[in-house]
Short mmCIF file of C-alpha atoms in Angstrom, two decimals:
data_model
loop_
_atom_site.label_atom_id
_atom_site.label_comp_id
_atom_site.label_asym_id
_atom_site.label_seq_id
_atom_site.Cartn_x
_atom_site.Cartn_y
_atom_site.Cartn_z
CA TYR A 1 14.31 5.09 -9.85
CA ASP A 2 15.39 7.75 -12.30
CA LYS A 3 12.12 9.67 -12.41
CA PRO A 4 10.66 11.87 -9.66
CA SER A 5 7.24 10.39 -10.40
CA GLN A 6 8.50 6.94 -9.45
CA ILE A 7 9.74 8.18 -6.09
CA THR A 8 6.49 10.08 -5.53
CA GLY A 9 4.43 7.02 -6.35
CA ILE A 10 6.41 4.77 -4.01
CA LEU A 11 6.26 7.21 -1.12
CA SER A 12 2.55 7.79 -1.68
CA TYR A 13 2.06 4.06 -1.29
CA PHE A 14 4.21 3.97 1.85
CA SER A 15 2.28 6.73 3.58
CA THR A 16 -1.17 5.37 2.77
CA SER A 17 -0.21 1.79 3.57
CA LEU A 18 0.74 2.87 7.08
CA PHE A 19 -2.44 4.90 7.52
CA ASP A 20 -4.24 2.66 10.03
CA LYS A 21 -1.22 1.08 11.75
CA ASP A 22 -0.97 1.94 15.46
CA LYS A 23 1.46 -0.70 16.74
CA LEU A 24 5.23 -0.85 16.34
CA ASP A 25 5.35 -4.37 14.90
CA ASP A 26 2.53 -3.64 12.45
CA VAL A 27 4.32 -0.55 11.15
CA LEU A 28 7.70 -2.24 10.76
CA TRP A 29 6.42 -5.44 9.17
CA ASP A 30 4.22 -3.45 6.81
CA ILE A 31 7.29 -1.56 5.63
CA VAL A 32 9.30 -4.70 4.85
CA GLU A 33 6.37 -6.71 3.47
CA ASN A 34 4.72 -4.07 1.30
CA CYS A 35 7.30 -1.34 0.86
CA ILE A 36 10.75 -2.87 0.79
CA ALA A 37 9.42 -5.82 -1.23
CA TYR A 38 8.23 -3.29 -3.81
CA LEU A 39 11.85 -2.17 -4.34
CA GLN A 40 12.87 -5.71 -5.38
CA LEU A 41 15.83 -5.90 -3.03
CA GLU A 42 17.41 -9.14 -1.83
CA ASP A 43 17.41 -8.36 1.85
CA CYS A 44 16.36 -5.74 4.38
CA ILE A 45 16.30 -5.60 8.18
CA ILE A 46 14.78 -2.95 10.40
CA TYR A 47 16.59 -2.58 13.72
CA ILE A 48 15.08 -0.74 16.69
CA LEU A 49 17.23 0.60 19.50
CA ASP A 50 16.69 -0.84 22.97
CA ASP A 51 17.83 2.23 24.89
CA SER A 52 18.06 0.45 28.23
CA LYS A 53 20.51 -2.15 26.90
CA LYS A 54 22.11 0.09 24.27
CA VAL A 55 21.62 -2.57 21.61
CA LEU A 56 19.87 -2.68 18.24
CA VAL A 57 17.26 -5.42 17.97
CA GLN A 58 16.07 -6.93 14.70
CA LYS A 59 12.31 -6.27 14.55
CA ALA A 60 11.25 -6.96 10.94
CA ALA A 61 12.88 -8.57 7.93
CA PHE A 62 12.58 -9.04 4.20
CA GLY A 63 14.45 -11.86 2.45
CA ASN A 64 16.12 -14.90 4.00
CA LYS A 65 15.63 -13.63 7.54
CA ASN A 66 11.86 -13.59 7.17
CA GLN A 67 10.73 -16.89 8.67
CA GLY A 68 7.08 -16.25 7.83
CA GLU A 69 4.22 -15.34 10.16
CA ARG A 70 6.10 -12.16 11.03
CA LYS A 71 8.98 -13.99 12.69
CA ILE A 72 12.69 -13.37 12.17
CA LEU A 73 15.02 -16.32 11.63
CA SER A 74 17.74 -16.36 14.33
CA PRO A 75 17.42 -12.68 15.32
CA ILE A 76 20.61 -11.02 16.49
CA GLU A 77 21.36 -7.96 18.59
CA ILE A 78 24.05 -5.43 17.70
CA SER A 79 25.64 -3.09 20.23
CA LEU A 80 25.97 0.61 19.54
CA GLY A 81 29.16 1.13 17.55
CA GLN A 82 29.38 -2.53 16.56
CA GLY A 83 29.48 -3.32 12.84
CA ILE A 84 28.21 -1.03 10.10
CA VAL A 85 24.69 -0.94 11.57
CA GLY A 86 25.94 -0.12 15.05
CA GLN A 87 28.19 2.60 13.65
CA VAL A 88 25.26 4.21 11.84
CA ALA A 89 23.18 4.15 15.02
CA GLN A 90 26.01 5.74 16.96
CA SER A 91 26.95 8.42 14.42
CA GLY A 92 23.53 9.20 13.00
CA ASP A 93 24.97 9.18 9.46
CA TYR A 94 24.17 6.68 6.72
CA GLU A 95 26.76 4.23 5.38
CA CYS A 96 26.87 2.89 1.82
CA VAL A 97 29.61 0.27 1.53
CA TYR A 98 30.71 -0.67 -1.98
CA ASN A 99 32.40 -3.93 -0.94
CA VAL A 100 32.06 -5.19 2.63
CA ALA A 101 35.00 -7.57 2.12
CA TYR A 102 37.27 -4.54 2.62
CA ASP A 103 35.37 -3.22 5.66
CA GLU A 104 36.47 -4.81 8.94
CA ARG A 105 33.29 -3.58 10.64
CA TYR A 106 31.08 -5.91 8.58
CA VAL A 107 29.09 -8.40 10.66
CA VAL A 108 27.83 -11.55 8.90
CA ASP A 109 24.23 -12.34 9.78
CA ASP A 110 22.46 -15.07 7.76
CA ILE A 111 24.91 -15.15 4.83
CA SER A 112 27.85 -13.07 3.69
CA ARG A 113 27.00 -10.56 0.95
CA SER A 114 29.00 -7.97 -1.02
CA SER A 115 27.50 -4.50 -0.49
CA GLU A 116 25.49 -2.82 2.26
CA LEU A 117 23.36 0.28 2.81
CA ALA A 118 22.40 1.35 6.33
CA VAL A 119 20.33 4.47 7.08
CA PRO A 120 19.41 5.78 10.54
CA ILE A 121 15.82 6.24 11.67
CA THR A 122 15.79 9.46 13.70
CA ILE A 123 13.17 11.13 15.89
CA ASP A 124 13.95 14.59 17.31
CA ASP A 125 17.66 14.20 16.46
CA LYS A 126 17.82 10.88 18.33
CA VAL A 127 18.50 7.62 16.48
CA VAL A 128 15.79 5.09 17.33
CA GLY A 129 16.61 2.48 14.72
CA VAL A 130 18.38 1.56 11.49
CA LEU A 131 17.10 0.53 8.06
CA ASP A 132 19.70 -1.91 6.70
CA SER A 133 19.97 -3.75 3.39
CA GLU A 134 22.63 -6.01 1.91
CA HIS A 135 23.10 -7.29 -1.64
CA SER A 136 25.16 -10.03 -3.25
CA GLN A 137 26.27 -7.66 -6.02
CA GLU A 138 29.30 -5.51 -5.34
CA GLY A 139 28.49 -1.78 -5.54
CA PHE A 140 24.76 -2.48 -5.95
CA PHE A 141 23.45 0.52 -4.00
CA ASN A 142 23.48 3.92 -5.70
CA GLU A 143 22.32 7.46 -4.97
CA HIS A 144 18.71 6.56 -5.79
CA HIS A 145 18.68 3.78 -3.19
CA ILE A 146 20.19 6.15 -0.66
CA LEU A 147 17.56 8.80 -1.37
CA LEU A 148 14.70 6.29 -1.13
CA PHE A 149 16.02 4.77 2.08
CA GLN A 150 16.46 8.20 3.66
CA LEU A 151 12.90 9.16 2.75
CA ILE A 152 11.52 5.81 3.96
CA ALA A 153 13.45 6.23 7.21
CA LYS A 154 11.95 9.70 7.70
CA LEU A 155 8.47 8.39 6.98
CA THR A 156 9.03 5.52 9.42
CA ALA A 157 10.24 7.92 12.08
CA LYS A 158 7.21 10.14 11.60
CA LYS A 159 4.87 7.18 11.94
CA LEU A 160 6.67 5.81 15.00
CA ALA A 161 6.41 9.22 16.65
CA GLN A 162 2.64 9.16 16.08
CA ILE A 163 2.02 5.68 17.46
CA ASN A 164 1.50 6.80 21.05
CA VAL A 165 -0.24 10.03 20.08
CA GLU A 166 -4.01 10.18 19.64
CA ASN A 167 -4.85 9.71 15.98
CA THR A 168 -6.45 12.91 14.74
CA THR A 169 -6.27 12.04 11.06
CA ASN A 170 -9.62 12.51 9.33
CA ILE A 171 -10.55 11.69 5.75
CA THR A 172 -12.82 14.33 4.28
CA ASN A 173 -14.62 14.77 0.98
CA ASP A 174 -11.90 17.12 -0.25
CA ASN A 175 -9.37 14.28 -0.03
CA LEU A 176 -7.45 14.37 -3.33
CA TYR A 177 -7.46 10.59 -3.72
CA PHE A 178 -11.22 10.49 -3.24
CA LYS A 179 -11.69 13.26 -5.78
CA GLU A 180 -9.67 11.26 -8.30
CA LEU A 181 -11.65 8.11 -7.47
CA ASP A 182 -14.92 10.00 -7.87
CA PHE A 183 -13.78 11.24 -11.29
CA LEU A 184 -12.76 7.74 -12.42
CA MET A 185 -16.16 6.40 -11.37
CA LYS A 186 -18.42 9.15 -12.71
CA GLU A 187 -16.53 10.25 -15.80
CA ALA A 188 -14.28 7.36 -16.83
CA LYS A 189 -16.86 4.81 -15.64
CA ILE A 190 -14.19 2.30 -14.65
CA TYR A 191 -16.80 0.28 -12.76
CA ARG A 192 -17.93 -1.17 -16.12
CA ASP A 193 -14.85 -3.39 -16.03
CA ALA A 194 -16.15 -6.52 -14.28
CA SER A 195 -12.61 -7.63 -13.35
CA LEU A 196 -11.78 -4.37 -11.60
CA GLY A 197 -11.41 -4.65 -7.84
CA LEU A 198 -9.79 -3.04 -4.81
CA GLU A 199 -6.24 -3.87 -5.87
CA GLY A 200 -6.72 -2.59 -9.40
CA ILE A 201 -8.12 0.77 -8.35
CA SER A 202 -5.53 1.22 -5.59
CA LYS A 203 -2.80 0.81 -8.23
CA MET A 204 -4.50 3.44 -10.41
CA LEU A 205 -4.50 5.88 -7.50
CA LYS A 206 -1.02 4.78 -6.30
CA ILE A 207 -2.26 4.18 -2.76
CA SER A 208 -2.55 1.06 -0.64
CA SER A 209 -5.67 -1.07 -0.90
CA ASN A 210 -6.14 -0.73 2.85
CA TYR A 211 -6.19 3.07 2.68
CA LEU A 212 -8.58 2.98 -0.28
CA SER A 213 -10.95 0.68 1.62
CA GLN A 214 -10.89 2.92 4.71
CA MET A 215 -11.37 6.04 2.63
CA VAL A 216 -14.50 4.67 0.94
CA THR A 217 -15.92 3.33 4.19
CA GLY A 218 -15.27 6.60 6.00
CA LEU A 219 -16.76 8.83 3.33
CA ARG A 220 -19.55 6.66 1.97
CA GLY A 221 -20.47 4.48 4.93
CA SER A 222 -20.28 1.28 2.89
CA ASP A 223 -17.64 -1.26 2.04
CA PHE A 224 -15.69 -0.97 -1.21
CA SER A 225 -17.66 -3.63 -3.12
CA ASP A 226 -20.97 -2.03 -2.22
CA TYR A 227 -19.61 1.36 -3.28
CA VAL A 228 -18.57 0.12 -6.74
CA ASN A 229 -21.75 -1.88 -7.19
CA SER A 230 -23.86 1.20 -6.45
CA PHE A 231 -22.45 2.76 -9.64
CA ARG A 232 -23.11 -0.42 -11.58
CA VAL A 233 -26.71 -0.53 -10.36
CA GLU A 234 -27.34 3.11 -11.33
CA ASP A 235 -25.80 2.44 -14.73
CA ALA A 236 -28.05 -0.59 -15.21
CA LYS A 237 -31.13 1.34 -14.10
CA SER A 238 -30.36 4.04 -16.64
CA LYS A 239 -30.08 1.48 -19.43
CA LEU A 240 -33.17 -0.51 -18.38
CA LYS A 241 -35.38 2.54 -18.81
CA ASN A 242 -33.60 3.88 -21.89
CA PRO A 243 -35.44 3.14 -25.21
CA LYS A 244 -32.08 2.74 -26.92
CA PHE A 245 -31.53 -0.46 -24.94
CA VAL A 246 -34.99 -1.94 -25.47
CA LYS A 247 -33.60 -4.83 -27.54
CA TYR A 248 -30.96 -5.67 -24.93
CA THR A 249 -31.72 -8.52 -22.53
CA THR A 250 -31.50 -7.71 -18.83
CA LEU A 251 -28.40 -9.93 -18.63
CA ALA A 252 -26.71 -8.03 -21.47
CA ILE A 253 -27.40 -4.76 -19.66
CA GLY A 254 -26.00 -6.17 -16.43
CA LEU A 255 -22.81 -7.27 -18.16
CA GLU A 256 -22.53 -3.89 -19.91
CA SER A 257 -22.76 -2.20 -16.51
CA GLY A 258 -19.89 -4.22 -15.00
CA PHE A 259 -21.54 -7.23 -13.35
CA ASN A 260 -19.80 -10.52 -14.02
CA SER A 261 -22.78 -12.92 -14.05
CA GLU A 262 -26.56 -13.07 -14.17
CA SER A 263 -26.89 -14.17 -10.55
CA ASN A 264 -24.47 -11.48 -9.41
CA PHE A 265 -26.44 -8.81 -11.30
CA TYR A 266 -29.81 -10.06 -10.04
CA ASN A 267 -28.82 -10.33 -6.37
CA ILE A 268 -27.01 -7.00 -6.13
CA PHE A 269 -29.63 -5.10 -8.15
CA LYS A 270 -32.46 -6.42 -5.98
CA LYS A 271 -30.49 -5.61 -2.82
CA HIS A 272 -30.09 -1.97 -3.91
CA VAL A 273 -33.40 -1.37 -5.68
CA GLY A 274 -35.78 -3.77 -3.96
CA VAL A 275 -36.98 -5.45 -7.16
CA SER A 276 -35.33 -7.58 -9.83
CA PRO A 277 -33.93 -5.99 -13.03
CA LYS A 278 -36.82 -7.47 -15.05
CA GLU A 279 -39.43 -6.10 -12.63
CA TYR A 280 -37.75 -2.71 -12.66
CA ARG A 281 -37.79 -2.58 -16.45
CA GLN A 282 -41.48 -3.57 -16.59
CA SER A 283 -42.44 -0.94 -14.04
CA GLU A 284 -40.61 1.76 -15.99
CA GLN A 285 -42.33 0.72 -19.22
CA GLU A 286 -45.74 0.82 -17.50
CA VAL A 287 -45.06 4.35 -16.27
CA LYS A 288 -44.33 5.45 -19.83
#
């Protein structure tokens, strides 16, 4: 992560991926499933502080501890001050341990590893959890990992603080991501790529597919597929009435406009226009 653009891209994904999450478990599992996984680490655990018991509880996991179906394999609890994680929760300062074999605080969870990075999650100067990762390689974590984990922890804290607050976030037409999407559609005409879908465009914009879907639905009142197909239909209509394309078959025009098959072109075109592509072309020729 040696370029600022890489960090910006990752954090942009984090923030948009969490856009519609309003439950603690959803937020935490989204971070380990879609964010931590993106960093290609071996292991990561998010601990949340149970203030009444003064213990840190494992709430979400990436790696061996992820049992699937959002369940943690043999979850453990760590007391404040216990182990490296407990120390971080108690002090409020991160710990980056080069070799845990020489650190008597190290607590073995699923398997023993060599290095560890633990960063506190803090809301209003109070530690509410810890983002912890271990790696089999000695000295694996560097200043870039520390920076990313600190920023992820701050983003997590911000989202957790919002969970119980009324969501006042609105997506408007001046949304920068939507402006970029609008440009890619109208000017770059990316819809002409029949293989292009939600995931592909979300990667172009460096946002989550979920955020992209919500943004389109909120601003255009239709689902993502319908939104993209509306551009393809308009493109096909333009070609069907253009003399330059008179020798093209209707199927060829549909494929040129981004549809992936004759049936797909016919059904979607008729849904949007009310008549088949062939009928539309004939009616335009009659008008002329």
